Amino acid sequence: MAAEGDPEQELLPNKKKSATDEEKEKRRKNIVPEGLLKAEMRPGSGTEKPVDGDQVIYHCTIRTLDGVIVKSTRLEAGGKGYPMRQILWKSKMILGLLEGIPTMLKGEVAMFKMKPELHYGEGDCPVAVSENFPKYEELHFEIELIDFSKVKVVSEDFGVVKKVISEGEGWETPREPYELKVRISAKTGAGKLIFSHKEGEPFFFTFGRSEVPKGLEMGVGTMTRGEKAVIYVSKNYLTDSPLMPVVEDFEDVEFEVELVHFIQVRDMLGDGRLIKRRIRDGKGEFPMDCPLHDSLLHVHYKGMLLNEEKKVFYDTRVDNHGQPLEFCSGEGLVPEGLEMCVRLMLPGEIALVTCPPDYAYDKFSRPAGVPEGAHIQWEIELLSFEMPKDWTGLNFASIMEDADKIKNTGNRLFQEGKFELAKAKYEKVLREFNHVNPQDDEEGKIFLNSRNSLHLNVAACYLKMGEWRKSIEACNKVLDSNPLHVKALYRRGMAYLSGGEFDEARNNFEKMPTIDKSSEPDAKAALQKLKQKQLEVEKKAKKQFKGLFDKKPGEIADVGAHPIDDNKAQVEPKPDEHEHDNQKDPRLDEDEDVHEAEPPRRGLLSRLWPFSSSFFMVGQPRCTIL
C-alpha cells in the first residue's frame, strides 16, 4: 500500500462517482440524529432485503403522532387499494423510505417514525404534497413490504417495468412488424384478475399494430423466445386495444406473459410492399452468419403468383430435377427482391417472401406464366452459402486476376443498366486494394492504372444514377494523385456538364489538349456539346422571363408559370445521345473498361463516356489490366 504523499498514490485513478452516488451523498446530509426510528410490527420471511435499483411494492399508511391518518394506499384507510410500486434510488421517493425499506424482509410490516427532514419536509424534496399536508411534523409511516425484485426498466419514467421469471432462448427480441404468440394474463395492482389467455391457443398479435396496450407491447419487445416475465404497466401506458378494449380506472396492471413464439417479419423497403416472413429458424447468429457479403448461394425456392389460385410457376424441387439453384449474390442473377431477402437468411432457414412486380419480374427475365405487373410470393430455403475467397497469401498476379474478374462482372452489370450493383463491385475491389502492396515499379504501374480505372468507373455509375457531385468526387480521387490524367479530366468535365456547372466543365475540357494533343478532337466535341447545352438553358430562361422587363413602371408583366431552378438545370444523358466523330487515341484506351459500343468513326474519349443506354464494350484485348 502506498504511503501518504507517495507519488504512486497520486497516479492512481479516482473512481468517478455516478449521479446516483452523488444524489445519495447530497441527500444523506439531511439525516439528523434520531430522525428515523423503526419498530417491527410483523416479521418477514427469508433473508434477502431490497438493494438499490430493486423494484419495491409496498402499502403505506401515514399518520400523525396522534394517530390521525393523513395518507394511505389501503382501501380501508381511505386509499384506492393499490400498493406503491417504485424503484429504489431511481423513482422519486422520500429519504426516510429510501433508508428504511432496505432494512425490511419480504412480507414484513414495520412502523417508521420520521422527522420532517426525512420525509416531505426535506429541503428540495422530490415528492410533492398538498399545502395542508403536515410536512413539517414528525409522522408515523406504516409500511408493508409486499414484494421486491430485480427489474428491467423499459420506459424512462418507470411506467413500464419488467421482472423476468425465467430466461428465454437466443438474443432476438420482437419488433415491428413481427408476428407473436403469447400466453398472457392480467391483474390489477391490488390482485384482481382482469383476464387470462393461459389455456388453449396462445393469443396472436402483430407487433406495432396497437393490438395490445402500448406498455405491454413495449415490455414484450424486450423479451426473447420462451421467456416468462411479469410486465408492470402504469395507467399512462394502458392504451385501448383489442386485448383490453375497455380500460377501467386502473393505476397499474401486472401482465404475466410467456412469449411462446414469434415469426420474424421484415419490411424490406419500409413501405409494406416487400415482406419477408421467417417460417423456420436457421442455424447460427444473426446477422453474423448471414450471406450479407457477395457469396455463392445454394437455395431451393418455389415461386407463386400472389393471387387467389396462388399458381406455382417454378419449383426447383420439381422443375430443376430436385437440384437447388446456385447463384452468386451481387451480380444481378436473380430478381432484386429475392436476393435482398436471402442475404438476411441463416443456413437452414425457410422464409416466405411477398414481392411487388418492380422487385420481381418486371425488371428481370420473366418466367413463363408470370404476367406483367404480377405480385409474387416465394417460399425460399437457404441450404448453404460459400463466402468469396480473400486475398490473404495470394501473389500480386493472382490478386489482380481476381480483381479483374470482379471488375468484369461490374462491367456487365453496367452494360445491363444495373449501375448500383456495378458500383458495388468496383468499390469492393477498391476496398480490398487498401491492403495490396505492389513490390516493384512494374506492379505499382499496373496497380495504379487499375485503381484509377475503378475510380473512373465509379464516377460513370454515379453519373448514370444522377449523382453528378459524387461522380466529381470519384474523379478527384484520380486527379489528386495525377492532375494530368486526361481521361479523369474528361469524365469530371462531363459530370460538371451534367450538373449545369458550365464554367467548371469548360475548364476541364480546355485543359485536356494542353496535356495530350491527341485528345483535342474529343475536347472540341465536348466543348461543342457544352455550348449547345448552355444555349438550351439560356433559351429556356429567355422564354420563361419573356416580357418581364418590357412593361412600363407599375404594369404587371406576364411571365412563365415557374422560375428556373438552378438545381434542375442538369444535363441528363439521353438514350440516343452520342458524341461527335473524332479520331481514335490508342493511349487513352489502354486502361479504360466501361465504354459504349458505337459507330467506328466516333471519337475515342466520346466512346469512353457511357452516355447512352446502348450496350458497352467490356475488356479491350490491349488493356494491361481491367
XYZ file of C-alpha atoms in Angstrom, residues 34-583:
550
model
C -32.890 10.044 15.699
C -34.509 11.337 12.528
C -35.559 7.803 11.520
C -36.690 5.162 14.000
C -38.046 1.706 13.126
C -40.340 -0.668 15.010
C -41.092 -4.148 13.578
C -44.810 -4.928 13.716
C -44.819 -8.233 11.799
C -41.744 -10.226 10.817
C -40.998 -11.003 7.201
C -39.687 -14.148 5.538
C -36.360 -15.121 4.056
C -33.023 -13.416 4.461
C -32.757 -11.168 1.414
C -33.502 -7.467 1.606
C -34.007 -4.875 -1.116
C -30.977 -3.098 -2.548
C -30.532 -0.034 -4.725
C -32.148 -0.488 -8.124
C -34.686 -3.061 -6.926
C -38.356 -2.533 -7.573
C -40.286 -2.476 -4.297
C -44.047 -2.963 -3.974
C -45.486 -1.834 -0.668
C -48.552 -0.495 1.123
C -48.062 2.730 3.036
C -50.224 4.444 5.648
C -49.080 7.797 7.082
C -50.318 9.006 10.480
C -49.640 11.903 12.754
C -48.205 11.102 16.174
C -51.797 11.419 17.433
C -52.860 8.561 15.143
C -54.713 10.647 12.557
C -54.380 9.123 9.048
C -53.237 11.753 6.569
C -52.490 9.499 3.583
C -52.808 5.797 2.725
C -52.754 3.349 -0.157
C -55.094 0.947 1.648
C -58.765 0.883 0.724
C -59.909 0.564 4.344
C -57.893 3.657 5.270
C -59.316 5.858 2.522
C -56.901 4.928 -0.241
C -57.526 3.352 -3.657
C -56.308 -0.098 -2.643
C -53.307 -0.114 -4.983
C -49.862 -0.561 -3.441
C -46.950 1.698 -4.336
C -44.505 0.412 -6.954
C -41.166 2.197 -7.041
C -37.502 1.595 -7.776
C -35.023 2.394 -5.030
C -32.911 5.463 -5.842
C -34.468 5.754 -9.290
C -38.077 6.638 -8.566
C -38.915 9.830 -6.699
C -39.129 8.784 -3.031
C -38.791 10.402 0.356
C -35.453 9.932 2.104
C -36.857 8.019 5.078
C -38.255 5.238 2.878
C -35.067 5.071 0.821
C -33.207 4.410 4.059
C -35.884 2.343 5.802
C -37.225 -0.098 3.182
C -33.784 -1.694 2.526
C -33.879 -2.876 6.195
C -37.052 -4.928 5.615
C -37.736 -8.525 4.600
C -40.424 -9.630 2.173
C -43.836 -9.636 3.889
C -42.613 -7.591 6.839
C -44.733 -4.815 8.354
C -42.839 -2.034 10.112
C -43.543 1.370 11.618
C -41.091 4.183 10.859
C -41.083 7.373 12.897
C -39.635 10.187 10.785
C -38.704 13.751 11.472
C -39.622 16.297 8.757
C -36.076 16.272 7.317
C -36.576 12.588 6.433
C -39.963 12.913 4.723
C -41.758 15.690 2.873
C -40.132 18.449 4.929
C -36.735 17.679 3.418
C -35.215 20.597 1.546
C -35.781 20.125 -2.205
C -37.891 17.039 -1.525
C -38.595 15.356 -4.914
C -42.119 14.296 -3.844
C -44.792 16.991 -3.751
C -47.719 17.048 -1.330
C -50.730 19.315 -0.866
C -50.461 22.585 1.034
C -52.429 21.317 4.018
C -50.225 18.246 4.417
C -48.349 18.329 7.766
C -44.937 18.031 6.184
C -43.147 19.882 8.966
C -44.355 17.487 11.667
C -42.973 14.167 12.850
C -45.006 11.375 11.228
C -45.500 7.627 11.502
C -45.163 5.560 8.274
C -46.671 2.070 8.433
C -45.051 0.040 5.614
C -45.949 -3.466 4.425
C -43.288 -4.737 2.006
C -45.298 -6.942 -0.354
C -42.542 -7.824 -2.820
C -39.226 -6.704 -4.246
C -37.163 -7.872 -7.203
C -34.584 -7.052 -9.841
C -36.258 -5.466 -12.840
C -35.556 -4.102 -16.279
C -36.690 -0.517 -16.724
C -38.442 -0.333 -20.092
C -39.657 3.271 -20.082
C -37.605 6.168 -18.760
C -40.406 7.325 -16.473
C -40.646 3.810 -14.934
C -44.185 3.457 -16.247
C -43.230 0.125 -17.831
C -41.024 -2.267 -15.870
C -40.288 -5.951 -16.469
C -39.446 -8.677 -13.969
C -38.007 -11.832 -15.533
C -39.418 -15.071 -14.173
C -37.468 -17.410 -16.457
C -34.993 -16.572 -19.190
C -35.739 -17.255 -22.850
C -33.569 -18.528 -25.689
C -31.293 -16.631 -28.031
C -30.883 -12.899 -28.275
C -33.532 -11.777 -30.752
C -36.480 -9.739 -29.487
C -39.701 -8.841 -31.332
C -40.167 -5.585 -33.181
C -42.489 -4.178 -35.820
C -43.967 -5.988 -37.764
C -43.148 -9.364 -36.119
C -45.989 -11.810 -35.506
C -46.213 -13.124 -31.931
C -47.906 -15.864 -29.957
C -48.119 -15.282 -26.204
C -49.745 -16.795 -23.162
C -50.898 -13.922 -21.054
C -52.930 -12.956 -18.026
C -53.539 -9.617 -16.368
C -54.465 -8.467 -12.896
C -54.716 -5.144 -11.149
C -52.070 -3.967 -8.748
C -54.498 -4.972 -5.993
C -54.505 -8.554 -7.296
C -57.887 -8.667 -9.070
C -57.844 -10.859 -12.201
C -58.762 -8.936 -15.364
C -58.392 -11.712 -17.970
C -56.346 -14.807 -18.762
C -55.145 -16.388 -22.015
C -53.056 -19.105 -20.384
C -55.214 -22.013 -21.540
C -55.906 -23.165 -25.100
C -54.419 -21.419 -28.113
C -51.957 -18.606 -27.336
C -53.005 -15.051 -28.079
C -51.780 -13.916 -31.523
C -50.905 -10.316 -32.397
C -48.730 -8.351 -34.776
C -46.169 -6.087 -33.182
C -46.661 -2.410 -33.941
C -50.379 -2.520 -34.798
C -51.752 -1.397 -31.408
C -53.420 -4.773 -30.854
C -52.277 -4.781 -27.211
C -51.785 -1.862 -24.781
C -48.743 0.251 -25.548
C -46.933 -0.535 -22.301
C -47.433 -4.286 -22.711
C -46.050 -4.147 -26.243
C -43.035 -2.175 -25.023
C -42.333 -4.818 -22.398
C -42.820 -7.770 -24.766
C -40.412 -6.026 -27.118
C -37.623 -6.740 -24.592
C -38.375 -10.485 -24.336
C -36.729 -13.404 -26.095
C -38.397 -16.549 -27.374
C -39.659 -18.730 -24.496
C -39.107 -16.076 -21.833
C -41.590 -15.692 -18.970
C -41.950 -12.334 -17.267
C -44.219 -10.013 -15.331
C -44.641 -6.655 -17.026
C -45.839 -3.844 -14.776
C -47.671 -1.144 -16.720
C -48.880 2.150 -15.261
C -52.121 3.780 -16.379
C -50.334 6.195 -18.744
C -49.375 3.227 -20.924
C -52.703 1.369 -20.806
C -53.990 2.368 -24.225
C -57.205 0.897 -25.673
C -56.665 -2.233 -27.770
C -58.446 -5.425 -28.937
C -56.842 -7.237 -25.990
C -58.265 -4.726 -23.491
C -60.932 -2.747 -25.362
C -62.170 -1.058 -22.185
C -59.530 0.157 -19.757
C -61.032 0.905 -16.374
C -59.529 3.315 -13.893
C -56.543 1.086 -13.177
C -53.497 2.603 -11.533
C -51.305 -0.342 -12.518
C -51.776 -3.600 -14.373
C -49.490 -6.605 -13.970
C -49.269 -8.711 -17.125
C -47.854 -12.194 -16.705
C -46.504 -13.120 -20.137
C -44.904 -16.127 -21.779
C -43.531 -15.411 -25.242
C -44.316 -18.748 -26.861
C -43.128 -17.975 -30.388
C -42.626 -15.160 -32.824
C -42.149 -15.021 -36.562
C -39.538 -12.630 -37.773
C -41.231 -10.319 -40.252
C -39.128 -7.767 -42.104
C -40.439 -4.869 -44.118
C -37.540 -4.760 -46.542
C -38.473 -1.475 -48.224
C -40.247 0.221 -45.333
C -43.460 0.662 -47.295
C -45.070 -2.747 -46.746
C -44.545 -3.965 -50.321
C -41.605 -6.370 -49.918
C -42.151 -8.515 -46.821
C -40.014 -11.404 -45.566
C -41.573 -13.801 -43.029
C -39.304 -16.362 -41.385
C -41.182 -19.668 -41.288
C -38.378 -21.853 -39.905
C -35.361 -20.700 -37.949
C -31.917 -21.210 -39.389
C -28.675 -22.058 -37.662
C -26.185 -19.509 -36.435
C -26.183 -15.984 -35.112
C -27.972 -13.192 -36.925
C -26.619 -11.298 -38.789
C -23.046 -12.567 -38.486
C -23.866 -15.913 -40.121
C -25.964 -14.459 -42.958
C -24.615 -14.087 -46.517
C -24.506 -10.299 -46.219
C -21.489 -10.096 -48.494
C -21.301 -11.396 -52.036
C -21.354 -15.184 -51.809
C -22.154 -18.366 -53.736
C -25.646 -19.298 -52.564
C -27.459 -22.639 -52.678
C -31.237 -22.281 -52.348
C -34.431 -24.157 -53.022
C -37.374 -21.966 -53.889
C -40.945 -22.159 -55.048
C -42.436 -19.217 -56.905
C -46.181 -18.499 -56.813
C -48.421 -15.820 -58.201
C -49.878 -13.827 -55.342
C -53.497 -14.272 -56.348
C -56.411 -16.386 -55.245
C -55.164 -19.504 -57.006
C -51.514 -18.987 -55.913
C -50.403 -20.717 -59.080
C -46.888 -22.166 -58.831
C -44.818 -21.060 -61.824
C -41.489 -22.590 -60.748
C -40.255 -25.046 -58.126
C -36.603 -26.085 -58.009
C -37.530 -29.436 -56.497
C -39.787 -30.168 -59.476
C -38.566 -28.083 -62.403
C -34.843 -28.328 -61.668
C -34.727 -32.112 -61.154
C -34.547 -31.633 -57.393
C -31.340 -29.630 -57.620
C -31.082 -26.310 -55.755
C -30.477 -23.036 -57.505
C -26.871 -21.829 -57.302
C -26.054 -18.196 -57.911
C -23.561 -15.551 -56.858
C -25.133 -12.666 -54.979
C -24.367 -9.121 -56.002
C -24.370 -9.964 -59.700
C -27.998 -9.340 -60.612
C -28.626 -13.005 -61.461
C -31.951 -13.285 -59.607
C -34.738 -10.768 -59.001
C -33.720 -7.992 -56.631
C -36.425 -8.741 -54.066
C -35.406 -12.397 -53.793
C -31.730 -11.557 -53.325
C -32.416 -8.839 -50.743
C -34.268 -11.338 -48.583
C -31.841 -14.245 -48.996
C -28.989 -12.039 -47.787
C -30.785 -11.798 -44.418
C -31.337 -15.541 -44.004
C -29.399 -18.085 -41.960
C -28.460 -21.522 -43.335
C -31.425 -23.869 -42.924
C -33.924 -21.026 -42.657
C -37.179 -21.084 -44.619
C -38.810 -17.769 -45.429
C -41.980 -16.687 -47.171
C -41.458 -13.551 -49.263
C -44.161 -11.403 -50.830
C -42.749 -9.172 -53.542
C -44.095 -6.344 -55.718
C -43.615 -6.553 -59.502
C -40.843 -3.927 -59.703
C -38.656 -6.039 -57.383
C -39.665 -9.319 -59.037
C -40.029 -9.929 -62.759
C -40.982 -6.555 -64.214
C -37.257 -5.722 -64.220
C -35.970 -9.271 -64.715
C -36.317 -12.094 -67.202
C -39.954 -13.098 -66.983
C -40.686 -16.824 -66.461
C -43.454 -18.444 -68.446
C -46.802 -17.969 -66.772
C -45.849 -14.752 -64.941
C -47.783 -11.820 -66.398
C -46.527 -8.261 -66.366
C -47.277 -6.438 -63.114
C -47.714 -9.668 -61.147
C -47.119 -9.725 -57.406
C -45.046 -12.735 -56.427
C -44.688 -14.979 -53.394
C -41.533 -17.041 -52.960
C -41.002 -19.809 -50.449
C -37.227 -19.883 -50.034
C -34.943 -22.278 -48.187
C -31.305 -21.248 -47.824
C -29.372 -24.507 -47.840
C -25.866 -23.075 -47.556
C -23.528 -20.433 -48.908
C -19.830 -20.023 -49.599
C -18.037 -16.804 -48.811
C -15.725 -15.437 -51.511
C -12.032 -16.112 -51.035
C -9.927 -13.332 -49.634
C -6.551 -12.271 -50.972
C -4.511 -13.337 -47.969
C -1.455 -15.245 -49.130
C -2.020 -14.589 -52.855
C 0.722 -13.144 -55.011
C 0.235 -9.914 -56.911
C -0.629 -11.583 -60.213
C -3.343 -13.719 -58.581
C -4.779 -10.709 -56.767
C -5.001 -8.691 -59.963
C -6.546 -11.637 -61.786
C -9.270 -11.913 -59.150
C -9.761 -8.135 -59.190
C -10.084 -8.357 -62.960
C -12.905 -10.927 -62.676
C -14.826 -8.800 -60.180
C -14.366 -5.727 -62.331
C -15.580 -7.547 -65.431
C -18.704 -8.527 -63.510
C -19.171 -4.857 -62.702
C -18.784 -4.003 -66.377
C -21.504 -6.497 -67.291
C -23.832 -5.041 -64.689
C -23.108 -1.547 -66.015
C -23.933 -2.759 -69.513
C -27.241 -4.139 -68.227
C -28.086 -0.801 -66.630
C -27.651 -2.099 -63.058
C -25.491 0.821 -62.014
C -25.857 0.417 -58.241
C -24.693 -3.208 -58.418
C -21.889 -2.295 -60.800
C -20.696 0.452 -58.471
C -20.701 -2.011 -55.561
C -18.383 -4.337 -57.497
C -15.930 -1.561 -58.325
C -15.980 -0.284 -54.753
C -15.446 -3.805 -53.390
C -12.168 -4.059 -55.313
C -11.140 -0.555 -54.231
C -11.662 -1.502 -50.583
C -9.573 -4.627 -50.991
C -6.889 -2.587 -52.769
C -6.237 -0.817 -49.443
C -4.451 -3.998 -48.340
C -2.442 -4.585 -51.530
C 1.222 -3.561 -51.617
C 2.976 -3.705 -55.024
C 6.562 -4.864 -54.733
C 8.224 -3.091 -57.688
C 7.681 -0.299 -60.208
C 6.017 -2.552 -62.771
C 3.497 -3.867 -60.241
C 2.996 -0.327 -58.999
C 2.152 0.885 -62.503
C -0.344 -1.939 -63.070
C -1.907 -1.356 -59.656
C -2.215 2.420 -60.146
C -3.772 2.070 -63.597
C -6.292 -0.440 -62.287
C -7.209 1.711 -59.304
C -7.649 4.813 -61.459
C -9.805 2.844 -63.873
C -12.013 1.686 -60.981
C -12.480 5.217 -59.663
C -13.482 6.418 -63.121
C -15.946 3.558 -63.466
C -17.439 4.508 -60.095
C -17.736 8.052 -61.451
C -19.551 6.699 -64.515
C -22.002 4.808 -62.299
C -22.726 7.855 -60.179
C -23.425 9.953 -63.250
C -25.806 7.333 -64.620
C -27.530 7.369 -61.238
C -27.937 11.154 -61.426
C -25.424 11.882 -58.638
C -23.036 14.153 -60.545
C -21.394 15.621 -57.441
C -20.351 12.167 -56.246
C -19.131 11.481 -59.771
C -16.859 14.503 -59.450
C -15.576 13.254 -56.101
C -14.645 9.920 -57.691
C -12.785 11.691 -60.498
C -10.940 13.835 -57.954
C -9.503 10.696 -56.365
C -7.658 10.122 -59.639
C -6.735 13.748 -60.240
C -5.440 14.256 -56.704
C -2.648 11.783 -57.417
C -2.299 12.634 -61.124
C -3.562 16.112 -62.070
C -2.643 15.415 -65.718
C -4.914 12.406 -66.139
C -6.762 13.327 -69.351
C -9.498 10.759 -69.039
C -10.304 11.865 -65.487
C -10.490 15.473 -66.676
C -12.864 14.489 -69.454
C -15.089 12.482 -67.149
C -15.101 15.190 -64.497
C -15.964 17.738 -67.167
C -18.918 15.620 -68.260
C -20.051 15.404 -64.629
C -19.896 19.201 -64.283
C -21.782 19.480 -67.582
C -24.472 17.153 -66.254
C -24.840 19.369 -63.187
C -25.059 22.561 -65.206
C -21.685 23.812 -63.923
C -20.660 25.051 -67.356
C -17.578 27.092 -66.381
C -16.062 24.196 -64.452
C -16.841 21.810 -67.295
C -15.190 24.164 -69.809
C -12.033 24.417 -67.691
C -11.665 20.640 -67.677
C -12.240 20.252 -71.430
C -9.887 23.113 -72.328
C -7.138 21.661 -70.184
C -7.142 18.310 -71.994
C -5.297 19.310 -75.230
C -2.622 21.133 -73.221
C -1.725 17.799 -71.655
C -2.237 15.474 -74.618
C -2.581 16.943 -78.129
C -4.322 13.790 -79.396
C -7.277 14.485 -77.075
C -8.048 17.763 -78.901
C -10.853 16.318 -81.125
C -12.632 14.903 -78.079
C -12.177 18.133 -76.161
C -13.608 20.144 -79.072
C -16.587 17.779 -79.319
C -17.202 18.132 -75.578
C -16.944 21.927 -75.774
C -19.407 21.945 -78.660
C -21.820 19.853 -76.579
C -21.328 22.266 -73.689
C -22.101 25.220 -75.957
C -25.286 23.567 -77.197
C -26.464 22.757 -73.673
C -25.683 26.258 -72.459
C -27.665 27.747 -75.343
C -30.587 25.477 -74.498
C -30.558 26.667 -70.897
C -30.332 30.332 -71.929
C -33.118 29.869 -74.464
C -35.308 28.291 -71.831
C -34.577 31.152 -69.414
C -35.412 33.785 -72.024
C -38.671 32.020 -72.818
C -39.664 31.877 -69.155
C -38.873 35.520 -68.478
C -40.081 36.869 -71.817
C -41.853 40.220 -71.344
C -40.783 40.560 -67.701
C -38.892 43.809 -68.368
C -40.938 45.056 -71.379
C -43.673 46.729 -69.334
C -43.767 50.290 -68.143
C -43.328 51.028 -64.435
C -46.369 49.944 -62.464
C -47.543 47.409 -65.053
C -47.661 43.706 -64.372
C -45.652 41.566 -66.764
C -46.678 38.094 -67.945
C -44.035 35.584 -67.024
C -43.665 31.809 -67.137
C -45.501 29.679 -64.633
C -42.325 28.772 -62.771
C -38.932 30.466 -62.400
C -35.931 28.487 -63.486
C -34.495 26.187 -60.819
C -30.714 26.048 -60.766
C -30.829 22.595 -59.247
C -32.799 21.326 -62.246
C -30.516 22.832 -64.880
C -28.770 19.497 -65.218
C -27.757 17.832 -68.421
C -29.164 14.332 -68.235
C -27.795 11.799 -70.718
C -30.405 10.596 -73.200
C -30.614 7.064 -74.580
C -29.884 8.198 -78.152
C -27.225 10.780 -77.300
C -23.821 10.298 -78.977
C -20.522 12.155 -79.057
C -19.010 13.818 -82.125
C -16.870 11.863 -84.564
C -13.182 12.048 -83.756
C -10.114 10.031 -84.385
